[in-house]
Tab-separated table of C-alpha atoms in Angstrom:
chain	number	residue	atom	x	y	z
A	1	MET	CA	-0.028	-0.045	0.013
A	2	THR	CA	1.463	3.313	-1.066
A	3	TYR	CA	-0.520	5.870	0.923
A	4	SER	CA	0.917	8.397	3.233
A	5	THR	CA	-0.283	8.416	6.883
A	6	ILE	CA	-2.257	11.563	6.192
A	7	ALA	CA	-3.984	10.004	3.190
A	8	ILE	CA	-4.949	6.918	5.229
A	9	TRP	CA	-6.395	9.070	8.013
A	10	THR	CA	-8.287	11.184	5.418
A	11	ILE	CA	-9.791	8.049	3.979
A	12	ILE	CA	-10.730	6.611	7.461
A	13	ILE	CA	-12.255	9.855	8.702
A	14	GLY	CA	-13.850	10.815	5.370
A	15	ILE	CA	-15.697	7.496	5.085
A	16	GLY	CA	-16.564	7.749	8.841
A	17	ILE	CA	-18.117	11.217	8.637
A	18	GLY	CA	-19.821	10.513	5.247
A	19	THR	CA	-21.331	7.272	6.457
A	20	TYR	CA	-22.588	8.938	9.642
A	21	LEU	CA	-24.314	11.702	7.717
A	22	ILE	CA	-26.007	9.116	5.381
A	23	ARG	CA	-27.251	7.242	8.449
A	24	PHE	CA	-28.310	10.406	10.278
A	25	SER	CA	-30.016	11.952	7.194
A	26	PHE	CA	-33.691	10.937	7.852
A	27	ILE	CA	-33.576	9.709	11.450
A	28	GLY	CA	-31.960	13.031	12.447
A	29	THR	CA	-34.119	15.467	10.503
A	30	ILE	CA	-37.495	13.810	10.894
A	31	GLY	CA	-40.462	15.819	9.744
A	32	ARG	CA	-38.644	17.866	7.038
A	33	ALA	CA	-38.536	15.483	4.045
A	34	LEU	CA	-39.344	12.006	3.107
A	35	LEU	CA	-37.585	10.247	0.279
A	36	PRO	CA	-39.627	9.869	-2.963
A	37	VAL	CA	-40.530	6.328	-4.025
A	38	TRP	CA	-38.173	6.364	-7.012
A	39	ALA	CA	-35.264	7.323	-4.804
A	40	MET	CA	-35.978	4.539	-2.299
A	41	ARG	CA	-36.126	2.184	-5.256
A	42	LEU	CA	-32.767	3.275	-6.595
A	43	LEU	CA	-31.079	3.110	-3.127
A	44	ARG	CA	-32.414	-0.396	-2.596
A	45	TYR	CA	-29.981	-1.603	-5.263
A	46	THR	CA	-26.790	0.091	-4.172
A	47	PRO	CA	-25.163	-3.020	-2.668
A	48	VAL	CA	-25.892	-5.324	-5.598
A	49	ALA	CA	-24.981	-2.492	-7.994
A	50	VAL	CA	-21.610	-1.787	-6.524
A	51	ILE	CA	-20.225	-4.997	-5.021
A	52	PRO	CA	-20.384	-7.295	-8.201
A	53	GLY	CA	-18.743	-4.572	-10.363
A	54	LEU	CA	-16.096	-4.113	-7.730
A	55	ILE	CA	-15.108	-7.792	-7.519
A	56	ALA	CA	-15.583	-8.976	-11.122
A	57	PRO	CA	-12.186	-7.596	-12.195
A	58	MET	CA	-10.549	-8.956	-9.005
A	59	VAL	CA	-11.836	-12.380	-9.938
A	60	LEU	CA	-10.973	-12.309	-13.592
A	61	TRP	CA	-7.655	-10.418	-13.416
A	62	PRO	CA	-6.169	-11.041	-9.825
A	63	THR	CA	-3.221	-8.835	-8.987
A	64	THR	CA	-1.341	-11.757	-7.335
A	65	THR	CA	-1.060	-13.614	-10.679
A	66	GLY	CA	-0.047	-10.379	-12.394
A	67	GLY	CA	-3.557	-9.965	-13.917
A	68	GLU	CA	-3.581	-13.348	-15.671
A	69	PRO	CA	-6.969	-15.162	-15.338
A	70	ASP	CA	-6.531	-18.003	-12.735
A	71	PRO	CA	-8.761	-21.143	-12.947
A	72	ALA	CA	-8.573	-21.668	-9.110
A	73	ARG	CA	-9.802	-18.100	-8.321
A	74	ILE	CA	-12.572	-18.171	-10.915
A	75	ALA	CA	-13.793	-21.584	-9.717
A	76	ALA	CA	-13.752	-20.374	-6.066
A	77	ALA	CA	-15.728	-17.249	-6.955
A	78	LEU	CA	-18.331	-19.374	-8.824
A	79	ALA	CA	-18.637	-21.853	-5.944
A	80	ALA	CA	-19.143	-19.031	-3.494
A	81	ALA	CA	-21.779	-17.408	-5.687
A	82	VAL	CA	-23.719	-20.668	-6.351
A	83	LEU	CA	-23.657	-21.640	-2.643
A	84	GLY	CA	-24.638	-18.093	-1.621
A	85	ILE	CA	-27.613	-18.010	-3.996
A	86	VAL	CA	-28.850	-21.617	-3.289
A	87	THR	CA	-28.354	-21.748	0.498
A	88	ARG	CA	-28.831	-18.041	1.212
A	89	ASN	CA	-26.162	-18.597	3.853
A	90	VAL	CA	-23.135	-16.315	4.037
A	91	ILE	CA	-21.014	-18.770	6.044
A	92	ALA	CA	-21.726	-21.650	3.582
A	93	ALA	CA	-20.751	-19.459	0.703
A	94	VAL	CA	-17.426	-18.298	2.395
A	95	LEU	CA	-16.470	-21.893	3.377
A	96	GLY	CA	-17.396	-23.334	-0.042
A	97	GLY	CA	-15.422	-20.660	-1.912
A	98	ALA	CA	-12.351	-21.099	0.404
A	99	ALA	CA	-12.455	-24.902	0.090
A	100	THR	CA	-12.668	-24.687	-3.678
A	101	LEU	CA	-9.746	-22.258	-3.846
A	102	TYR	CA	-7.492	-24.314	-1.636
A	103	LEU	CA	-8.373	-27.644	-3.403
A	104	MET	CA	-7.752	-26.089	-6.839
A	105	LEU	CA	-4.490	-24.463	-5.778
A	106	TYR	CA	-3.418	-27.818	-4.232
A	107	PHE	CA	-4.211	-29.932	-7.226
A	108	ILE	CA	-3.424	-27.566	-10.149
A	109	GLY	CA	-1.132	-25.060	-8.416
B	1	MET	CA	-45.673	3.545	29.697
B	2	THR	CA	-43.593	2.045	32.524
B	3	ALA	CA	-39.851	1.510	32.657
B	4	ALA	CA	-40.342	-2.235	32.886
B	5	THR	CA	-41.974	-2.491	29.467
B	6	THR	CA	-39.260	-0.540	27.694
B	7	LYS	CA	-36.751	-2.797	29.365
B	8	SER	CA	-38.492	-5.830	28.063
B	9	ASP	CA	-38.424	-4.321	24.598
B	10	PHE	CA	-34.729	-3.890	24.912
B	11	TRP	CA	-34.176	-7.462	25.861
B	12	ARG	CA	-36.445	-8.672	23.032
B	13	GLY	CA	-34.437	-6.707	20.592
B	14	LEU	CA	-31.190	-8.077	22.047
B	15	ARG	CA	-32.465	-11.588	21.606
B	16	ASP	CA	-33.667	-11.061	18.055
B	17	GLY	CA	-30.390	-9.329	17.078
B	18	SER	CA	-28.044	-11.946	18.671
B	19	PRO	CA	-28.029	-14.448	15.830
B	20	PHE	CA	-26.168	-11.805	13.775
B	21	ILE	CA	-23.110	-12.298	15.957
B	22	LEU	CA	-22.383	-15.317	13.797
B	23	ALA	CA	-22.629	-13.255	10.654
B	24	VAL	CA	-20.572	-10.349	11.952
B	25	MET	CA	-17.664	-12.261	13.511
B	26	PRO	CA	-16.127	-13.769	10.260
B	27	PHE	CA	-16.193	-10.442	8.528
B	28	GLY	CA	-14.709	-8.518	11.373
B	29	LEU	CA	-11.944	-11.110	11.727
B	30	LEU	CA	-11.312	-10.950	8.041
B	31	PHE	CA	-11.346	-7.257	7.913
B	32	GLY	CA	-8.966	-6.888	10.781
B	33	ALA	CA	-6.577	-9.416	9.301
B	34	LEU	CA	-6.642	-8.142	5.725
B	35	ALA	CA	-6.365	-4.476	6.699
B	36	THR	CA	-3.438	-5.303	8.897
B	37	GLU	CA	-1.800	-7.359	6.211
B	38	ALA	CA	-2.399	-4.510	3.680
B	39	GLY	CA	-0.264	-2.197	5.863
B	40	LEU	CA	-2.684	-0.352	8.154
B	41	ASP	CA	-1.439	-0.160	11.727
B	42	PHE	CA	-3.550	-1.420	14.620
B	43	PHE	CA	-4.913	1.922	15.585
B	44	GLN	CA	-5.939	2.714	11.975
B	45	VAL	CA	-7.712	-0.677	11.556
B	46	MET	CA	-9.678	-0.193	14.831
B	47	SER	CA	-10.458	3.437	13.989
B	48	MET	CA	-11.952	2.285	10.734
B	49	SER	CA	-14.249	-0.237	12.370
B	50	VAL	CA	-15.250	2.188	15.079
B	51	LEU	CA	-15.927	5.171	12.834
B	52	VAL	CA	-17.492	3.358	9.938
B	53	ILE	CA	-19.051	0.180	11.311
B	54	ALA	CA	-20.023	-1.061	7.873
B	55	GLY	CA	-18.316	-4.192	6.591
B	56	ALA	CA	-19.065	-3.890	2.894
B	57	ALA	CA	-17.842	-0.271	2.828
B	58	GLN	CA	-14.727	-1.079	4.720
B	59	PHE	CA	-13.839	-3.954	2.348
B	60	THR	CA	-14.627	-1.701	-0.603
B	61	ALA	CA	-12.136	0.911	0.734
B	62	LEU	CA	-9.511	-1.751	1.272
B	63	ALA	CA	-9.934	-3.128	-2.255
B	64	GLN	CA	-9.743	0.391	-3.756
B	65	MET	CA	-6.582	1.119	-1.681
B	66	GLN	CA	-4.938	-2.059	-2.852
B	67	ASP	CA	-5.763	-0.801	-6.361
B	68	ALA	CA	-3.976	2.381	-5.408
B	69	ALA	CA	-7.048	4.522	-6.293
B	70	PRO	CA	-6.956	8.185	-5.403
B	71	VAL	CA	-8.031	9.173	-1.914
B	72	ALA	CA	-11.232	10.848	-3.116
B	73	LEU	CA	-12.258	7.799	-5.108
B	74	VAL	CA	-11.577	5.468	-2.243
B	75	ILE	CA	-13.942	7.488	-0.095
B	76	ALA	CA	-16.468	7.885	-2.862
B	77	ALA	CA	-16.669	4.172	-3.597
B	78	ALA	CA	-17.118	3.294	0.116
B	79	LEU	CA	-19.863	5.926	0.569
B	80	MET	CA	-21.549	4.703	-2.573
B	81	VAL	CA	-21.867	1.252	-1.052
B	82	ASN	CA	-23.327	2.913	2.108
B	83	MET	CA	-25.929	4.999	0.271
B	84	ARG	CA	-28.485	2.236	0.921
B	85	MET	CA	-28.378	3.417	4.539
B	86	ALA	CA	-30.181	6.590	3.436
B	87	MET	CA	-33.034	4.316	2.578
B	88	TYR	CA	-32.881	2.479	5.933
B	89	SER	CA	-32.731	5.909	7.630
B	90	ALA	CA	-35.800	7.147	5.721
B	91	SER	CA	-37.846	3.981	6.449
B	92	LEU	CA	-36.973	4.007	10.186
B	93	ALA	CA	-37.599	7.754	10.618
B	94	PRO	CA	-41.387	7.426	11.130
B	95	HIS	CA	-40.721	4.921	14.014
B	96	LEU	CA	-37.769	6.585	15.712
B	97	GLY	CA	-38.445	10.225	14.784
B	98	ALA	CA	-40.224	11.099	18.034
B	99	ALA	CA	-37.230	10.121	20.196
B	100	PRO	CA	-34.982	12.785	21.669
B	101	LEU	CA	-32.216	14.000	19.520
B	102	TRP	CA	-29.451	12.441	21.635
B	103	GLN	CA	-31.085	9.041	21.186
B	104	ARG	CA	-31.427	9.539	17.480
B	105	THR	CA	-27.798	10.594	17.316
B	106	ILE	CA	-26.796	7.259	18.737
B	107	ALA	CA	-29.400	5.413	16.761
B	108	ALA	CA	-27.912	6.766	13.533
B	109	TYR	CA	-24.429	5.681	14.490
B	110	ILE	CA	-25.377	2.070	15.001
B	111	LEU	CA	-27.701	1.752	11.928
B	112	VAL	CA	-26.399	-1.272	10.016
B	113	ASP	CA	-28.041	-3.850	7.670
B	114	ASN	CA	-28.697	-6.259	10.510
B	115	THR	CA	-30.289	-3.715	12.894
B	116	TYR	CA	-32.410	-2.329	10.060
B	117	ALA	CA	-33.683	-5.833	9.046
B	118	VAL	CA	-34.539	-6.823	12.609
B	119	ALA	CA	-36.111	-3.532	13.673
B	120	ILE	CA	-38.187	-2.883	10.585
B	121	SER	CA	-39.793	-6.402	10.659
B	122	GLU	CA	-40.550	-5.829	14.359
B	123	TYR	CA	-42.271	-2.481	13.563
B	124	GLU	CA	-44.266	-4.154	10.846
B	125	ARG	CA	-45.411	-6.796	13.308
B	126	ASN	CA	-46.256	-4.332	16.100
B	127	PRO	CA	-46.912	-0.932	14.482
B	128	GLU	CA	-49.017	0.243	17.437
B	129	ASN	CA	-46.082	0.244	19.930
B	130	SER	CA	-45.013	3.610	21.234
B	131	SER	CA	-41.890	5.403	19.993
B	132	ARG	CA	-40.180	4.698	23.327
B	133	ASN	CA	-40.792	0.933	23.009
B	134	LYS	CA	-39.528	1.007	19.434
B	135	VAL	CA	-36.396	2.881	20.334
B	136	ALA	CA	-35.675	0.448	23.217
B	137	TYR	CA	-36.153	-2.503	20.826
B	138	TYR	CA	-33.886	-0.844	18.257
B	139	PHE	CA	-30.970	-0.348	20.659
B	140	GLY	CA	-31.341	-3.963	21.883
B	141	SER	CA	-31.303	-5.320	18.376
B	142	ALA	CA	-28.224	-3.311	17.559
B	143	VAL	CA	-25.939	-4.053	20.498
B	144	PRO	CA	-24.834	-7.580	19.384
B	145	SER	CA	-23.657	-6.587	15.918
B	146	TRP	CA	-22.165	-3.388	17.272
B	147	VAL	CA	-20.093	-4.880	20.141
B	148	PHE	CA	-18.890	-7.914	18.127
B	149	TRP	CA	-17.944	-5.787	15.140
B	150	TYR	CA	-15.357	-4.038	17.345
B	151	PHE	CA	-14.315	-7.261	19.012
B	152	SER	CA	-13.914	-9.316	15.863
B	153	THR	CA	-11.933	-6.454	14.153
B	154	PHE	CA	-9.677	-6.415	17.200
B	155	LEU	CA	-9.097	-10.157	17.113
B	156	GLY	CA	-8.470	-10.126	13.367
B	157	ALA	CA	-5.987	-7.320	13.556
B	158	TYR	CA	-4.262	-9.142	16.380
B	159	LEU	CA	-4.078	-12.506	14.627
B	160	GLY	CA	-3.611	-11.017	11.180
B	161	GLN	CA	0.087	-10.391	11.655
B	162	SER	CA	0.746	-14.115	12.022
B	163	ILE	CA	-1.110	-15.412	8.974
B	164	PRO	CA	1.188	-17.077	6.406
B	165	GLN	CA	1.357	-16.024	2.758
B	166	GLU	CA	0.438	-19.446	1.453
B	167	TRP	CA	-3.119	-18.934	2.732
B	168	ALA	CA	-3.853	-16.889	-0.440
B	169	LEU	CA	-5.718	-14.272	1.648
B	170	ASP	CA	-5.654	-11.965	-1.236
B	171	PHE	CA	-8.643	-13.750	-2.467
B	172	ALA	CA	-10.536	-13.554	0.807
B	173	VAL	CA	-11.988	-10.145	-0.181
B	174	PRO	CA	-13.735	-11.290	-3.369
B	175	ILE	CA	-14.961	-14.463	-1.647
B	176	ALA	CA	-16.280	-12.422	1.286
B	177	PHE	CA	-18.019	-9.984	-1.062
B	178	ILE	CA	-19.573	-12.740	-3.053
B	179	ALA	CA	-20.819	-14.326	0.113
B	180	ILE	CA	-22.380	-11.037	1.214
B	181	PHE	CA	-24.137	-10.203	-2.120
B	182	ALA	CA	-25.165	-13.619	-3.368
B	183	PRO	CA	-27.904	-14.082	-0.730
B	184	LEU	CA	-29.180	-10.626	-1.625
B	185	LEU	CA	-30.182	-11.763	-5.096
B	186	ARG	CA	-33.787	-12.299	-4.064
B	187	THR	CA	-35.581	-10.919	-7.007
B	188	ILE	CA	-35.092	-10.661	-10.771
B	189	ALA	CA	-34.436	-6.922	-10.248
B	190	HIS	CA	-31.501	-7.708	-7.918
B	191	VAL	CA	-30.158	-10.165	-10.495
B	192	ALA	CA	-30.556	-7.580	-13.294
B	193	ALA	CA	-28.632	-5.030	-11.216
B	194	ALA	CA	-25.819	-7.562	-10.368
B	195	LEU	CA	-25.415	-8.637	-13.986
B	196	THR	CA	-25.374	-5.034	-15.296
B	197	SER	CA	-22.755	-4.136	-12.701
B	198	ILE	CA	-20.493	-7.068	-13.587
B	199	VAL	CA	-20.723	-6.644	-17.354
B	200	MET	CA	-20.319	-2.875	-17.354
B	201	ALA	CA	-17.464	-2.994	-14.814
B	202	LEU	CA	-15.534	-5.434	-16.996
B	203	VAL	CA	-16.242	-3.509	-20.204
B	204	LEU	CA	-15.232	-0.194	-18.598
B	205	ALA	CA	-12.233	-1.643	-16.723
B	206	PHE	CA	-9.774	0.267	-19.061
B	207	LEU	CA	-10.837	3.579	-17.427
B	208	PRO	CA	-8.428	4.792	-14.866
B	209	TYR	CA	-9.041	5.139	-11.096
B	210	SER	CA	-11.999	2.742	-10.941
B	211	LEU	CA	-14.145	5.295	-12.753
B	212	GLY	CA	-15.668	2.398	-14.664
B	213	LEU	CA	-17.034	1.074	-11.364
B	214	PHE	CA	-18.952	4.277	-10.601
B	215	ILE	CA	-20.553	4.223	-14.098
B	216	ALA	CA	-21.313	0.529	-13.847
B	217	ALA	CA	-22.862	0.962	-10.365
B	218	GLY	CA	-25.037	3.865	-11.557
B	219	LEU	CA	-26.296	1.933	-14.569
B	220	ALA	CA	-26.871	-1.145	-12.358
B	221	MET	CA	-28.959	0.879	-9.853
B	222	VAL	CA	-31.127	2.219	-12.668
B	223	ALA	CA	-31.442	-1.313	-14.163
B	224	GLY	CA	-32.576	-2.754	-10.773
B	225	ALA	CA	-35.016	0.030	-10.121
B	226	GLU	CA	-36.475	-0.132	-13.628
B	227	VAL	CA	-36.942	-3.918	-13.512
B	228	GLU	CA	-38.592	-3.573	-10.116
B	229	ARG	CA	-40.956	-0.887	-11.429
B	230	ARG	CA	-42.003	-3.064	-14.410
B	231	THR	CA	-42.345	-6.342	-12.466
B	232	ALA	CA	-44.324	-4.563	-9.820
B	233	GLY	CA	-46.934	-3.534	-12.312
B	234	ARG	CA	-48.234	0.037	-12.483
B	235	ALA	CA	-47.359	1.031	-8.958
B	236	PRO	CA	-45.856	4.558	-8.827
């Protein structure tokens, strides 16, 4: 990691304050404004809109392999996704993904 | 309204929020360990968990930092992940809004996915309860996730220094993320948002500083909302 101490603290405090203001927004200012339906609808999708796009390049082009696609990591990601969707269980998805990754790395390298 | 009943609301919330300890612990451990390994010192790792208390946003920041994104874009990406909390805040406001400001100040601080999910389903079951009962329940439901987020981050940061390289922990972030978002794919609209996000992020990966991610996420939100609007019929 190549950040200066000041940069790291700016990140930590910036996210802290920003997140607090988001949380406080409506609970704190009750009675002034309510969010329109379309905005609630958009916000509902922020996690599934951001997270898959964030990890897709990490899965396909991992930095540890110098950006070369790696069968073990792709298989592990797929295993975690399938287990997560089928079982709806976060722990099962993590364990399944980790097991797949280690088995693939062990057998294929 | 007697003190005894508010107290029982608090304990009921605590009981309903306790199962989330199991969900919080692995991510706190992982965050503590990965952030330490990435080069943040102990005080920085703990400060992040105390100031932010939001696993997905903290992992997002970490991923962006490992990608050497500019400071402003690290913050922007993490806050974008947390924008959903504005929706939580808006939908809890009618239930908690009558509480004194100091209580709402604390309530906002501990508003996380788990608390929201537990509290809002309680308010839908018992809408006639007074604001005081609702606030007591809310704090009870939040305490387990809150306390164990600190504790597990602490443990992870402590243990993280001794995790060997061969464990391929670099890939723990994607796996953890997939585990968080896969169970969220409840409806066709969620699936549409996720697919849009993946495809557009890969197509736009050539853009510098993760700018592609922001465009992809914006389009994915619109895709999810639009599919929801159409599948829900003519509702406004």
